[in-house]
Amino acid sequence: DLFCGGGGAGFGWEAADFDVVAGVDFNREALDCFIANHPHAKPLLEDIADIDRLYELLAVFGTVDLIHLSPPCQPFSPAGLRDPNDPRIGLMELALKLAVRLAPRAITLENVPGVRTHDNGKLWRSCTAILNEAGYVVLVANVNAAHFVPQHRLRTYAVATRKGDLPLDLGL
């Protein structure tokens, strides 16, 4: 779980019979919450930007079925400043490069819908190109989070699976 925060997404994956084996976050308080929520997972207080170091730390798990990403949404959210120089903008691409290098059967990504239109869609096209070039097929949908949590907010979900690895039952 990259950008694991407190581990909320991990609860969903556990409910779908996945084991959460690791969580990566830059924020100590968020990672402390993740540790409390997923005591059997390996917590990694690391900067996603250091993908070579993270690759070494995560490669010990071998091939995993799924890597989930919830990169910071503030640069893309209508509630945020949408600063084109926000350094968090590039984190999603870096995390996807790390994820495809680890070669899971599937990669999932969750963010605000504005991630797809940021910079006239340039970032989103780059992200899907990273996945496509690594041999993944990408499905994207905007979903009202009220289906999963008690609040109405639209989220963008992308599910990328390796060609030839379909179907992977993600409970969708």
Backbone as a chain_set.jsonl record, in Angstrom:
{"seq": "DLFCGGGGAGFGWEAADFDVVAGVDFNREALDCFIANHPHAKPLLEDIADIDRLYELLAVFGTVDLIHLSPPCQPFSPAGLRDPNDPRIGLMELALKLAVRLAPRAITLENVPGVRTHDNGKLWRSCTAILNEAGYVVLVANVNAAHFVPQHRLRTYAVATRKGDLPLDLGL", "coords": {"N": [[0.866, -1.169, 0.0], [1.006, 1.894, -1.15], [1.521, 5.24, -0.181], [0.053, 4.908, 2.185], [-1.256, 6.086, 4.357], [-3.457, 6.042, 7.094], [-4.22, 3.457, 6.699], [-6.723, 2.82, 5.719], [-7.579, 1.998, 3.11], [-6.418, -0.473, 3.082], [-8.074, -1.932, 4.816], [-10.26, -2.358, 3.185], [-9.105, -3.967, 1.195], [-8.389, -6.171, 2.716], [-10.936, -7.052, 3.432], [-11.661, -8.031, 1.012], [-10.277, -10.326, 0.882], [-7.5, -10.051, 0.535], [-4.128, -9.957, 1.696], [-2.585, -7.498, 3.57], [0.641, -6.581, 3.246], [2.581, -4.631, 3.488], [3.042, -1.155, 4.197], [3.578, 2.068, 2.972], [4.499, 5.285, 3.849], [5.106, 8.792, 4.172], [4.497, 10.275, 6.312], [4.766, 10.289, 9.712], [2.77, 10.169, 11.769], [0.532, 9.249, 10.366], [1.506, 6.772, 9.575], [1.84, 5.561, 12.059], [-0.83, 5.176, 12.73], [-1.504, 3.411, 10.669], [0.062, 1.225, 11.467], [-1.249, 0.501, 13.846], [-3.674, -0.304, 12.741], [-2.969, -2.334, 10.993], [-1.282, -4.546, 12.17], [0.281, -6.738, 11.396], [1.51, -6.092, 9.081], [4.335, -4.732, 7.297], [5.564, -1.678, 8.246], [6.696, 1.174, 6.525], [8.444, 3.994, 6.838], [8.994, 6.133, 4.627], [10.174, 8.063, 1.814], [8.401, 8.339, -1.075], [9.598, 9.261, -3.345], [12.154, 8.207, -3.417], [12.621, 5.835, -5.164], [14.38, 3.742, -5.804], [15.483, 2.894, -3.355], [13.092, 2.138, -2.079], [12.291, 0.09, -3.777], [14.196, -1.896, -3.189], [13.485, -2.386, -0.504], [10.875, -3.337, -0.755], [10.993, -5.419, -2.584], [11.664, -7.722, -1.26], [9.366, -9.046, -0.639], [8.723, -10.526, -2.789], [6.824, -11.597, -5.654], [3.804, -9.934, -5.675], [0.205, -9.884, -5.479], [-1.164, -7.456, -5.731], [-0.694, -3.93, -5.843], [-1.498, -1.023, -4.2], [-2.228, 2.406, -4.699], [-2.617, 5.547, -3.244], [-2.114, 8.422, -3.946], [-1.213, 11.813, -2.88], [-3.969, 14.019, -3.012], [-4.368, 16.718, -2.969], [-3.106, 18.528, -4.873], [-4.771, 18.253, -7.066], [-7.367, 18.583, -6.385], [-10.518, 20.308, -6.217], [-10.81, 21.598, -3.831], [-8.288, 22.203, -3.095], [-5.24, 24.163, -3.603], [-4.332, 23.897, -6.166], [-1.778, 24.352, -7.21], [0.502, 24.655, -9.747], [3.159, 24.128, -9.34], [3.38, 22.449, -7.205], [5.149, 20.124, -5.377], [4.167, 17.581, -4.905], [2.822, 16.703, -7.111], [4.306, 15.137, -8.94], [4.609, 12.732, -7.602], [2.832, 10.607, -8.067], [3.509, 9.564, -10.59], [6.116, 8.659, -10.026], [5.56, 6.707, -8.068], [4.051, 4.93, -9.586], [6.009, 4.083, -11.395], [7.656, 2.698, -9.627], [5.822, 0.728, -8.8], [5.277, -0.734, -11.222], [7.798, -1.734, -11.657], [8.031, -3.525, -9.559], [6.207, -5.342, -10.424], [3.45, -6.413, -9.881], [0.431, -8.453, -10.085], [-1.738, -6.794, -10.337], [-2.445, -3.285, -10.238], [-3.782, -0.744, -8.337], [-5.313, 2.455, -8.183], [-6.294, 5.362, -6.509], [-7.917, 8.486, -6.434], [-8.823, 11.986, -6.659], [-11.241, 13.11, -9.122], [-10.114, 15.255, -10.551], [-7.49, 14.61, -11.041], [-7.311, 13.474, -13.492], [-7.63, 15.51, -15.284], [-5.741, 17.377, -14.764], [-3.315, 19.711, -15.809], [-4.251, 19.76, -18.451], [-4.699, 17.038, -18.845], [-2.242, 15.877, -19.231], [-0.581, 14.73, -17.189], [-2.134, 12.487, -16.433], [-2.201, 11.046, -18.822], [0.509, 10.438, -19.011], [0.783, 8.778, -16.78], [-0.929, 6.602, -17.422], [0.435, 5.748, -19.662], [2.836, 4.813, -18.531], [1.886, 2.541, -17.252], [0.723, 1.095, -19.439], [2.976, 0.705, -21.106], [4.385, -1.042, -19.544], [2.968, -3.291, -19.85], [0.376, -3.436, -18.826], [-3.204, -3.415, -18.702], [-5.541, -0.855, -18.468], [-8.299, 0.091, -16.567], [-10.69, 2.571, -15.897], [-12.709, 4.431, -13.659], [-15.079, 6.773, -12.414], [-16.304, 6.99, -9.212], [-18.827, 7.262, -6.763], [-17.942, 7.763, -3.533], [-19.698, 7.231, -1.499], [-20.712, 4.745, -1.761], [-19.024, 3.201, -0.315], [-18.069, 4.486, 1.994], [-19.312, 6.68, 4.608], [-19.848, 9.241, 3.188], [-20.507, 11.627, 0.646], [-18.672, 11.815, -2.124], [-16.974, 12.188, -5.12], [-14.721, 9.931, -6.552], [-11.837, 8.947, -8.395], [-11.051, 5.86, -9.708], [-8.595, 3.623, -10.723], [-7.851, 0.584, -12.232], [-5.361, -1.548, -12.966], [-4.317, -4.279, -14.784], [-2.074, -6.94, -15.543], [-1.541, -7.83, -18.9], [-2.877, -10.846, -20.002], [-3.08, -11.79, -17.454], [-5.625, -11.606, -16.669], [-8.755, -13.0, -15.599], [-8.476, -11.076, -12.618], [-9.8, -11.339, -9.577], [-11.096, -8.663, -8.163], [-13.219, -7.991, -6.716], [-14.946, -6.195, -7.886]], "CA": [[0.0, 0.0, 0.0], [1.84, 3.095, -1.27], [0.766, 6.368, 0.382], [-0.924, 4.122, 2.945], [-2.006, 6.84, 5.352], [-3.822, 5.259, 8.263], [-4.511, 2.064, 6.348], [-8.133, 2.613, 5.388], [-7.72, 1.179, 1.899], [-6.047, -1.833, 3.458], [-9.26, -2.608, 5.358], [-11.048, -2.816, 2.043], [-8.435, -5.095, 0.543], [-8.52, -7.326, 3.602], [-12.318, -7.531, 3.305], [-11.717, -8.733, -0.273], [-9.391, -11.489, 1.054], [-6.093, -9.788, 0.277], [-3.317, -9.694, 2.878], [-1.773, -6.282, 3.497], [1.959, -6.997, 3.73], [3.425, -3.469, 3.761], [2.477, 0.168, 3.99], [4.607, 3.102, 2.824], [4.03, 6.659, 3.969], [6.107, 9.781, 4.561], [3.98, 10.93, 7.501], [4.925, 9.409, 10.873], [1.499, 9.982, 12.469], [-0.296, 8.377, 9.522], [2.075, 5.424, 9.629], [1.499, 5.016, 13.377], [-2.21, 4.704, 12.609], [-1.435, 2.215, 9.819], [0.598, 0.146, 12.306], [-2.332, 0.066, 14.736], [-4.719, -0.949, 11.947], [-2.43, -3.499, 10.268], [-0.107, -4.901, 12.973], [1.093, -7.789, 10.779], [2.139, -5.533, 7.883], [5.597, -4.021, 7.517], [5.444, -0.236, 8.034], [7.898, 1.798, 5.976], [8.435, 5.456, 6.876], [9.898, 6.404, 3.516], [9.784, 9.02, 0.789], [8.097, 7.647, -2.34], [10.51, 9.747, -4.387], [13.35, 7.372, -3.434], [12.068, 4.563, -5.641], [15.396, 2.68, -5.772], [15.504, 2.372, -1.98], [11.829, 1.441, -1.82], [12.299, -1.168, -4.518], [14.967, -2.848, -2.381], [12.728, -2.725, 0.7], [9.639, -4.052, -1.092], [11.265, -6.604, -3.402], [11.787, -8.891, -0.383], [8.071, -9.728, -0.582], [8.538, -11.308, -4.005], [5.695, -11.172, -6.483], [2.552, -9.735, -4.947], [-0.952, -9.804, -6.368], [-1.698, -6.117, -5.93], [-0.131, -2.745, -5.186], [-2.489, 0.054, -4.189], [-1.695, 3.759, -4.558], [-3.512, 6.673, -2.947], [-1.225, 9.58, -3.862], [-1.849, 13.042, -2.387], [-4.959, 14.561, -3.948], [-4.483, 18.167, -2.834], [-2.784, 19.295, -6.085], [-5.772, 18.03, -8.11], [-8.695, 18.746, -5.793], [-11.084, 21.658, -6.26], [-10.662, 22.193, -2.501], [-6.885, 22.552, -2.91], [-4.751, 25.364, -4.279], [-4.008, 23.554, -7.559], [-0.511, 25.008, -7.531], [1.194, 23.84, -10.751], [4.509, 23.83, -8.873], [3.292, 21.605, -6.02], [6.048, 18.982, -5.584], [3.452, 16.3, -4.789], [2.253, 16.336, -8.411], [5.098, 14.082, -9.567], [4.699, 11.515, -6.801], [2.045, 9.518, -8.644], [4.317, 8.944, -11.645], [7.201, 7.918, -9.382], [4.992, 5.522, -7.428], [3.689, 3.975, -10.646], [7.263, 3.493, -11.889], [8.037, 1.712, -8.625], [4.858, -0.368, -8.838], [5.481, -1.604, -12.389], [9.086, -2.408, -11.455], [7.748, -4.646, -8.661], [5.448, -6.266, -11.289], [2.322, -7.16, -9.31], [-0.606, -8.83, -11.055], [-2.631, -5.651, -10.514], [-2.137, -2.017, -9.572], [-4.972, 0.096, -8.215], [-5.017, 3.847, -7.866], [-7.478, 6.121, -6.098], [-7.647, 9.91, -6.289], [-9.954, 12.831, -7.036], [-11.379, 13.155, -10.581], [-9.257, 16.278, -11.133], [-6.195, 14.051, -11.418], [-7.353, 13.122, -14.921], [-7.659, 16.722, -16.113], [-4.623, 18.253, -14.392], [-2.407, 20.07, -16.906], [-4.929, 19.314, -19.679], [-4.635, 15.585, -18.955], [-0.87, 15.43, -19.52], [-0.136, 13.842, -16.121], [-2.883, 11.231, -16.504], [-1.71, 10.313, -20.002], [1.823, 9.915, -18.647], [0.58, 7.667, -15.842], [-1.45, 5.43, -18.14], [1.508, 5.279, -20.544], [3.737, 4.014, -17.693], [1.237, 1.242, -17.06], [0.595, 0.412, -20.73], [4.297, 0.3, -21.576], [4.812, -2.167, -18.707], [2.124, -4.44, -20.167], [-0.878, -3.443, -18.066], [-4.434, -2.887, -19.266], [-6.05, 0.049, -17.443], [-9.72, 0.423, -16.526], [-10.854, 3.755, -15.05], [-14.097, 4.812, -13.393], [-15.385, 7.695, -11.324], [-17.234, 6.304, -8.321], [-19.221, 8.003, -5.575], [-17.409, 7.061, -2.363], [-20.796, 6.89, -0.599], [-20.922, 3.302, -1.87], [-18.075, 2.519, 0.555], [-17.894, 5.229, 3.239], [-20.471, 7.547, 4.818], [-19.753, 10.61, 2.684], [-20.677, 11.748, -0.798], [-17.603, 12.486, -2.853], [-16.588, 11.461, -6.308], [-13.322, 9.507, -6.583], [-11.413, 8.235, -9.594], [-10.373, 4.598, -9.439], [-7.995, 2.948, -11.874], [-7.42, -0.787, -11.984], [-4.479, -1.983, -14.046], [-3.929, -5.682, -14.676], [-1.143, -7.362, -16.579], [-2.125, -8.556, -20.023], [-2.715, -12.285, -19.812], [-3.348, -12.124, -16.061], [-7.049, -11.429, -16.412], [-9.281, -12.029, -14.659], [-8.063, -11.043, -11.225], [-11.025, -10.97, -8.88], [-10.905, -7.55, -7.245], [-14.481, -7.738, -6.044], [-15.62, -5.067, -8.532]], "C": [[0.911, 1.231, 0.0], [0.993, 4.31, -0.943], [-0.335, 5.788, 1.278], [-1.748, 4.929, 3.926], [-2.263, 5.964, 6.567], [-4.188, 3.824, 7.967], [-5.942, 1.778, 5.993], [-8.346, 1.753, 4.152], [-7.389, -0.275, 2.204], [-7.2, -2.609, 4.064], [-10.122, -3.154, 4.228], [-10.423, -4.018, 1.362], [-8.485, -6.339, 1.419], [-9.93, -7.91, 3.536], [-12.504, -8.31, 2.004], [-10.733, -9.91, -0.296], [-7.965, -11.291, 0.555], [-5.399, -9.604, 1.619], [-2.526, -8.412, 2.632], [-0.423, -6.634, 4.086], [2.866, -5.818, 4.063], [2.646, -2.192, 3.501], [3.594, 1.19, 3.968], [3.949, 4.463, 2.973], [5.166, 7.526, 4.5], [5.748, 10.428, 5.897], [3.99, 9.962, 8.688], [3.591, 9.128, 11.572], [0.567, 9.065, 11.674], [0.205, 6.94, 9.605], [1.827, 4.773, 10.991], [0.069, 4.465, 13.372], [-2.261, 3.432, 11.763], [-0.964, 1.012, 10.641], [-0.479, -0.396, 13.239], [-3.402, -0.71, 13.977], [-4.263, -2.222, 11.249], [-1.149, -3.982, 10.973], [0.789, -5.973, 12.353], [1.814, -7.303, 9.524], [3.437, -4.815, 8.254], [5.391, -2.539, 7.233], [6.765, 0.34, 7.525], [7.712, 3.31, 5.952], [9.466, 5.914, 5.854], [9.294, 7.446, 2.588], [9.586, 8.258, -0.519], [9.064, 8.06, -3.439], [11.789, 8.921, -4.473], [12.964, 5.964, -3.88], [13.107, 3.435, -5.652], [15.479, 2.055, -4.388], [14.222, 1.595, -1.684], [11.749, 0.124, -2.576], [13.036, -2.239, -3.717], [14.174, -3.314, -1.158], [11.494, -3.571, 0.396], [9.875, -5.324, -1.892], [11.386, -7.87, -2.554], [10.473, -9.671, -0.285], [7.837, -10.611, -1.799], [7.382, -10.754, -4.817], [4.444, -11.067, -5.621], [1.41, -9.625, -5.95], [-1.314, -8.371, -6.71], [-0.873, -5.07, -5.195], [-1.163, -1.64, -5.326], [-1.794, 1.394, -3.96], [-2.821, 4.732, -4.253], [-2.656, 7.929, -2.821], [-1.962, 10.835, -3.385], [-2.771, 13.655, -3.444], [-5.009, 16.088, -3.944], [-4.123, 18.941, -4.113], [-3.87, 19.233, -7.167], [-7.202, 18.308, -7.658], [-9.218, 20.167, -5.957], [-10.992, 22.357, -4.905], [-9.226, 22.634, -2.237], [-6.503, 23.799, -3.685], [-4.495, 25.152, -5.767], [-2.775, 24.305, -8.052], [0.235, 24.142, -8.545], [2.629, 23.477, -10.361], [4.524, 22.961, -7.615], [4.162, 20.365, -6.247], [5.36, 17.619, -5.488], [2.898, 15.824, -6.12], [2.992, 15.155, -9.028], [5.158, 12.77, -8.806], [3.943, 10.338, -7.398], [2.835, 8.798, -9.736], [5.451, 8.116, -11.044], [6.686, 6.624, -8.751], [4.585, 4.482, -8.467], [4.933, 3.325, -11.241], [7.769, 2.425, -10.919], [7.116, 0.496, -8.717], [5.097, -1.291, -10.035], [6.815, -2.341, -12.291], [8.921, -3.619, -10.533], [6.869, -5.705, -9.325], [4.356, -7.077, -10.594], [1.35, -7.566, -10.415], [-1.528, -7.66, -11.345], [-2.109, -4.454, -9.736], [-3.442, -1.238, -9.516], [-4.548, 1.48, -7.756], [-6.322, 4.549, -7.544], [-7.076, 7.57, -5.916], [-8.926, 10.677, -6.619], [-10.048, 12.875, -8.561], [-10.47, 14.183, -11.258], [-7.88, 15.785, -11.53], [-6.154, 13.748, -12.919], [-7.305, 14.348, -15.828], [-6.528, 17.686, -15.785], [-3.716, 18.473, -15.591], [-2.943, 19.546, -18.245], [-4.789, 17.814, -19.92], [-3.242, 15.024, -19.182], [-0.368, 14.424, -18.471], [-0.825, 12.484, -16.229], [-2.424, 10.395, -17.697], [-0.338, 9.703, -19.712], [1.689, 8.695, -17.73], [0.051, 6.425, -16.555], [-0.407, 4.881, -19.106], [2.51, 4.42, -19.766], [3.167, 2.608, -17.53], [1.16, 0.458, -18.366], [1.94, -0.112, -21.226], [4.853, -0.876, -20.77], [3.925, -3.395, -18.923], [0.84, -4.551, -19.382], [-2.018, -2.87, -18.897], [-5.091, -2.075, -18.155], [-7.546, 0.291, -17.632], [-9.885, 1.564, -15.53], [-12.338, 4.046, -14.87], [-14.136, 5.868, -12.298], [-16.506, 7.063, -10.512], [-17.563, 7.217, -7.158], [-18.801, 7.196, -4.355], [-18.504, 6.68, -1.371], [-21.149, 5.406, -0.689], [-20.067, 2.538, -0.862], [-17.902, 3.169, 1.916], [-19.051, 6.212, 3.394], [-20.237, 9.01, 4.423], [-19.879, 10.59, 1.168], [-19.491, 12.518, -1.366], [-17.173, 11.585, -3.994], [-15.093, 11.169, -6.266], [-13.058, 8.824, -7.925], [-10.648, 6.99, -9.159], [-9.837, 4.051, -10.754], [-7.551, 1.572, -11.409], [-6.612, -1.208, -13.198], [-4.082, -3.434, -13.798], [-3.001, -6.036, -15.825], [-1.893, -8.109, -17.668], [-1.833, -10.035, -19.826], [-2.983, -12.719, -18.393], [-4.818, -11.946, -15.703], [-7.721, -12.791, -16.362], [-8.63, -12.171, -13.284], [-9.282, -10.545, -10.47], [-10.738, -9.897, -7.84], [-12.203, -7.19, -6.527], [-15.239, -6.563, -6.64], [-16.845, -5.534, -9.283]], "O": [[1.512, 1.567, 1.02], [-0.15, 4.399, -1.391], [-1.507, 6.139, 1.141], [-2.841, 4.503, 4.299], [-1.381, 5.23, 7.01], [-4.442, 3.048, 8.889], [-6.351, 0.618, 5.963], [-9.206, 0.872, 4.151], [-8.001, -1.192, 1.656], [-7.307, -3.817, 3.856], [-10.645, -4.266, 4.307], [-11.113, -4.969, 0.996], [-8.611, -7.451, 0.905], [-10.099, -9.129, 3.58], [-13.399, -9.15, 1.903], [-10.398, -10.426, -1.362], [-7.295, -12.258, 0.192], [-6.018, -9.143, 2.577], [-1.874, -8.267, 1.598], [-0.322, -6.95, 5.272], [3.816, -5.969, 4.831], [1.718, -2.159, 2.693], [4.462, 1.186, 4.841], [2.96, 4.759, 2.304], [6.066, 7.045, 5.188], [6.593, 11.053, 6.538], [3.305, 8.939, 8.667], [3.308, 7.984, 11.929], [-0.105, 8.207, 12.247], [-0.589, 6.004, 9.695], [1.625, 3.561, 11.068], [-0.198, 3.41, 13.946], [-2.975, 2.487, 12.099], [-1.518, -0.082, 10.528], [-0.608, -1.609, 13.405], [-3.972, -1.664, 14.505], [-5.079, -3.093, 10.948], [-0.055, -3.84, 10.427], [1.948, -6.103, 12.748], [2.639, -8.025, 8.965], [3.606, -4.352, 9.382], [5.077, -2.168, 6.102], [7.83, 0.018, 8.052], [6.934, 3.842, 5.161], [10.648, 6.064, 6.164], [8.085, 7.678, 2.575], [10.509, 7.605, -1.007], [9.321, 7.289, -4.363], [12.45, 8.933, -5.511], [12.975, 5.023, -3.086], [12.733, 2.27, -5.519], [15.54, 0.833, -4.257], [14.272, 0.512, -1.101], [11.199, -0.853, -2.068], [12.549, -3.361, -3.584], [14.19, -4.497, -0.817], [11.111, -4.425, 1.197], [9.033, -6.222, -1.876], [11.228, -8.975, -3.073], [10.476, -10.836, 0.113], [6.862, -11.362, -1.843], [7.012, -9.588, -4.681], [4.08, -12.012, -4.921], [1.624, -9.312, -7.121], [-1.723, -8.083, -7.835], [-0.414, -5.292, -4.074], [-1.642, -1.354, -6.424], [-0.888, 1.502, -3.134], [-3.852, 4.736, -4.925], [-2.483, 8.451, -1.72], [-3.187, 10.912, -3.475], [-2.4, 13.79, -4.61], [-5.628, 16.687, -4.823], [-4.786, 19.934, -4.414], [-3.887, 20.061, -8.078], [-8.133, 18.27, -8.463], [-8.453, 21.126, -5.849], [-11.087, 23.583, -4.837], [-8.964, 23.352, -1.273], [-7.341, 24.416, -4.343], [-4.448, 26.111, -6.537], [-2.746, 24.823, -9.169], [0.572, 23.0, -8.235], [3.241, 22.611, -10.986], [5.584, 22.76, -7.021], [3.939, 19.628, -7.208], [5.91, 16.615, -5.94], [2.538, 14.654, -6.25], [2.358, 14.259, -9.586], [5.702, 11.789, -9.313], [4.366, 9.191, -7.251], [2.831, 7.569, -9.802], [5.718, 7.003, -11.498], [7.308, 5.571, -8.887], [4.757, 3.283, -8.246], [4.913, 2.135, -11.558], [8.251, 1.374, -11.341], [7.588, -0.642, -8.712], [5.117, -2.511, -9.873], [6.943, -3.457, -12.794], [9.602, -4.629, -10.711], [6.791, -6.836, -8.846], [4.338, -8.303, -10.704], [1.44, -7.079, -11.542], [-2.044, -7.532, -12.455], [-1.428, -4.593, -8.72], [-4.128, -1.089, -10.528], [-3.559, 1.647, -7.041], [-7.331, 4.355, -8.223], [-6.037, 7.868, -5.327], [-9.98, 10.079, -6.831], [-9.034, 12.695, -9.236], [-10.095, 14.004, -12.416], [-7.171, 16.461, -12.275], [-5.088, 13.765, -13.534], [-6.975, 14.236, -17.009], [-6.371, 18.707, -16.456], [-3.387, 17.529, -16.308], [-2.209, 18.975, -19.051], [-4.762, 17.368, -21.067], [-3.081, 13.811, -19.311], [0.202, 13.391, -18.823], [-0.171, 11.446, -16.127], [-2.278, 9.178, -17.589], [-0.058, 8.578, -20.124], [2.401, 7.704, -17.893], [0.533, 5.318, -16.315], [-0.365, 3.674, -19.346], [2.983, 3.408, -20.283], [3.884, 1.615, -17.656], [1.5, -0.725, -18.393], [2.032, -1.24, -21.709], [5.699, -1.621, -21.264], [4.104, -4.418, -18.261], [0.268, -5.636, -19.275], [-1.82, -1.955, -19.696], [-5.192, -2.546, -17.023], [-7.997, 0.649, -18.72], [-9.297, 1.539, -14.448], [-13.124, 3.923, -15.809], [-13.324, 5.852, -11.374], [-17.528, 6.651, -11.059], [-16.676, 7.879, -6.619], [-19.258, 6.068, -4.168], [-18.254, 5.872, -0.477], [-21.809, 4.868, 0.2], [-20.336, 1.371, -0.577], [-17.618, 2.481, 2.896], [-19.707, 6.544, 2.407], [-20.412, 9.91, 5.244], [-19.419, 9.664, 0.5], [-19.33, 13.713, -1.119], [-17.03, 10.373, -3.835], [-14.291, 12.058, -5.977], [-13.948, 8.204, -8.507], [-9.722, 7.061, -8.351], [-10.539, 4.023, -11.765], [-6.959, 1.415, -10.341], [-7.118, -1.223, -14.32], [-3.572, -3.773, -12.73], [-3.122, -5.507, -16.93], [-2.774, -8.921, -17.385], [-0.706, -10.43, -19.526], [-3.105, -13.918, -18.139], [-5.201, -12.122, -14.547], [-7.262, -13.692, -17.064], [-8.282, -13.273, -12.859], [-9.745, -9.43, -10.711], [-10.203, -10.184, -6.769], [-12.264, -6.191, -5.811], [-16.094, -5.984, -5.969], [-17.542, -4.722, -9.892]]}, "num_chains": 1, "name": "protein.A"}
